[in-house]
Coordinates of C-alpha atoms in Angstrom, one line a residue:
X1 CA 6.3 3.1 0.5
X2 CA 6.8 3.5 4.3
X3 CA 9.3 1.8 6.5
X4 CA 7.8 0.0 9.5
X5 CA 9.2 -2.2 12.2
X6 CA 8.6 -5.4 10.2
X7 CA 9.9 -4.1 6.9
X8 CA 8.1 -1.9 4.4
X9 CA 4.4 -1.0 3.8
X10 CA 3.4 -0.4 0.2
X11 CA 0.2 1.5 -0.4
X12 CA -1.3 1.4 -3.9
X13 CA -4.4 3.2 -4.8
X14 CA -6.0 2.3 -8.1
X15 CA -9.3 2.5 -9.9
X16 CA -8.8 -1.2 -11.0
X17 CA -8.3 -4.3 -8.8
X18 CA -4.7 -5.3 -8.4
X19 CA -3.3 -8.2 -10.3
X20 CA -1.0 -9.8 -7.7
X21 CA -0.1 -12.7 -10.1
X22 CA 2.3 -10.3 -11.9
X23 CA 4.4 -9.8 -8.7
X24 CA 7.6 -11.8 -8.4
X25 CA 7.6 -14.8 -6.0
X26 CA 8.4 -13.7 -2.4
X27 CA 7.5 -10.0 -3.1
X28 CA 4.8 -10.0 -0.5
X29 CA 5.7 -10.9 3.1
X30 CA 2.0 -11.8 3.8
X31 CA -1.4 -11.7 2.3
X32 CA -2.1 -8.4 0.4
X33 CA -5.1 -6.5 1.5
X34 CA -7.5 -4.5 -0.6
X35 CA -10.0 -2.0 0.8
X36 CA -12.4 0.3 -1.1
X37 CA -12.1 4.0 -0.4
X38 CA -15.8 4.7 -0.9
X39 CA -16.4 5.2 2.8
X40 CA -13.5 7.6 3.1
X41 CA -14.8 9.7 0.1
X42 CA -18.3 9.8 1.5
X43 CA -17.0 11.1 4.9
X44 CA -15.4 14.1 3.2
X45 CA -17.5 17.2 4.1
X46 CA -16.6 20.9 4.3
X47 CA -15.2 21.9 7.7
X48 CA -14.0 18.3 8.5
X49 CA -10.5 18.1 10.1
X50 CA -8.3 15.1 9.1
X51 CA -4.8 14.0 9.8
X52 CA -3.0 13.5 6.5
X53 CA 0.3 12.3 4.9
X54 CA 1.3 13.4 1.5
X55 CA 4.5 12.6 -0.3
X56 CA 4.9 15.3 -3.0
X57 CA 7.4 16.8 -5.3
X58 CA 7.2 20.5 -4.6
X59 CA 8.5 22.5 -7.5
X60 CA 8.3 25.8 -9.3
X61 CA 8.8 26.8 -12.9
X62 CA 11.8 28.8 -13.9
X63 CA 11.9 30.6 -17.3
X64 CA 14.8 32.4 -18.9
X65 CA 14.2 36.2 -18.9
X66 CA 14.0 36.3 -22.7
X67 CA 11.8 33.2 -23.0
X68 CA 8.3 33.6 -24.4
X69 CA 5.5 33.4 -21.7
X70 CA 3.6 30.6 -23.5
X71 CA 6.7 28.4 -23.7
X72 CA 7.4 25.7 -21.2
X73 CA 9.8 26.6 -18.4
X74 CA 12.1 24.3 -16.5
X75 CA 10.8 22.7 -13.3
X76 CA 13.0 23.2 -10.3
X77 CA 12.7 21.4 -6.9
X78 CA 12.0 23.5 -3.8
X79 CA 14.3 22.5 -0.9
X80 CA 13.5 25.2 1.6
X81 CA 10.8 24.0 4.0
X82 CA 9.1 27.5 3.9
X83 CA 8.8 27.4 0.1
X84 CA 7.6 23.8 0.3
X85 CA 4.9 24.7 2.8
X86 CA 3.9 27.6 0.5
X87 CA 3.6 25.2 -2.4
X88 CA 1.5 22.9 -0.2
X89 CA -0.8 25.8 0.7
X90 CA -1.3 26.7 -2.9
X91 CA -2.0 23.1 -3.9
X92 CA -4.4 22.9 -1.0
X93 CA -6.4 25.8 -2.3
X94 CA -6.7 24.1 -5.7
X95 CA -7.5 20.7 -4.1
X96 CA -10.2 21.8 -1.6
X97 CA -8.3 22.0 1.7
X98 CA -6.4 24.3 4.0
X99 CA -3.7 23.5 6.5
X100 CA -4.6 25.4 9.7
X101 CA -2.0 27.2 11.9
X102 CA -0.3 25.2 14.6
X103 CA 0.5 26.3 18.2
X104 CA 3.5 28.2 16.9
X105 CA 1.5 30.1 14.3
X106 CA 3.0 28.2 11.4
X107 CA 1.3 25.5 9.4
X108 CA 0.4 22.4 11.4
X109 CA 2.6 20.2 9.3
X110 CA 5.9 18.3 9.6
X111 CA 8.1 18.5 6.5
X112 CA 10.5 15.6 5.9
X113 CA 12.8 15.2 2.9
X114 CA 12.8 11.8 1.2
X115 CA 15.5 10.2 -1.0
X116 CA 15.6 11.4 -4.6
X117 CA 13.9 9.3 -7.3
X118 CA 15.4 9.1 -10.8
X119 CA 13.5 8.1 -13.9
X120 CA 13.7 8.6 -17.6
X121 CA 11.3 10.0 -20.2
X122 CA 11.5 9.4 -23.9
X123 CA 10.7 12.6 -25.8
X124 CA 11.2 13.3 -29.5
X125 CA 13.5 10.4 -29.9
X126 CA 15.7 11.5 -26.9
X127 CA 15.9 10.0 -23.5
X128 CA 15.7 12.6 -20.8
X129 CA 16.7 12.0 -17.2
X130 CA 14.1 13.1 -14.6
X131 CA 15.0 13.6 -11.0
X132 CA 12.2 13.9 -8.4
X133 CA 13.0 15.4 -4.9
X134 CA 10.1 14.1 -2.8
X135 CA 9.1 15.7 0.4
X136 CA 6.7 14.1 3.0
X137 CA 4.1 16.3 4.6
X138 CA 2.5 15.0 7.8
X139 CA -0.1 17.1 9.6
X140 CA -3.7 18.2 9.9
X141 CA -5.9 19.7 7.2
X142 CA -9.5 21.1 7.0
X143 CA -11.7 20.3 4.0
X144 CA -13.0 23.5 2.3
X145 CA -14.5 21.9 -0.9
X146 CA -15.6 18.3 -0.6
X147 CA -15.8 17.6 -4.3
X148 CA -12.3 19.0 -5.1
X149 CA -10.8 17.2 -2.1
X150 CA -12.5 13.9 -2.9
X151 CA -11.1 14.2 -6.5
X152 CA -7.6 14.9 -5.1
X153 CA -7.8 11.8 -2.8
X154 CA -9.1 9.7 -5.7
X155 CA -6.5 10.8 -8.3
X156 CA -3.6 12.2 -6.3
X157 CA -2.0 15.6 -6.1
X158 CA 0.7 17.0 -8.3
X159 CA 2.6 16.0 -11.4
X160 CA 5.0 13.4 -10.0
X161 CA 2.3 10.7 -9.4
X162 CA 4.0 8.3 -11.8
X163 CA 7.1 8.5 -9.6
X164 CA 5.4 7.6 -6.3
X165 CA 4.2 11.0 -5.3
X166 CA 0.7 12.5 -4.8
X167 CA -1.1 9.8 -2.7
X168 CA -3.0 11.4 0.1
X169 CA -3.4 9.1 3.2
X170 CA -6.0 10.2 5.7
X171 CA -6.9 9.4 9.3
X172 CA -9.4 10.8 11.8
X173 CA -8.1 13.5 14.1
X174 CA -7.6 12.0 17.6
X175 CA -7.7 14.0 20.8
X176 CA -4.4 14.4 22.7

């Protein structure tokens, strides 16, 4: 969800058509719009530069020193912008894109913290609190693997997709 002058803009990407009949009365300020992303996916080719926006939950796994390697560690949010950019770079490699260097030599990305999101997950009869610390990345990327990147655009990036993270919004690079 993005704040805009006239209120909020909610982008939903789904493999199924939306059922607007399930929304409460007055939820939409105007007529909802749907657009297929087929054209966007077809335009993804290696070497193509695109402007992007991604809200993600950059994290790392922390394990106790005496914990077994095959055991699950604890997921910890990254709050330092340099660590967040490092995580973005690693995910980019896995998802078929790189973020080129900007004029200052750093990545051509703006990093903006977002308000925390709290949810709950029932596991083994116990209700566990989950806190997501989203970060918004705005910048330019270059596609390195069209198939991997199209999959990332189609399905999202990262583990916090159920909490509003992972949607990659794209726009053409404009001169100026």
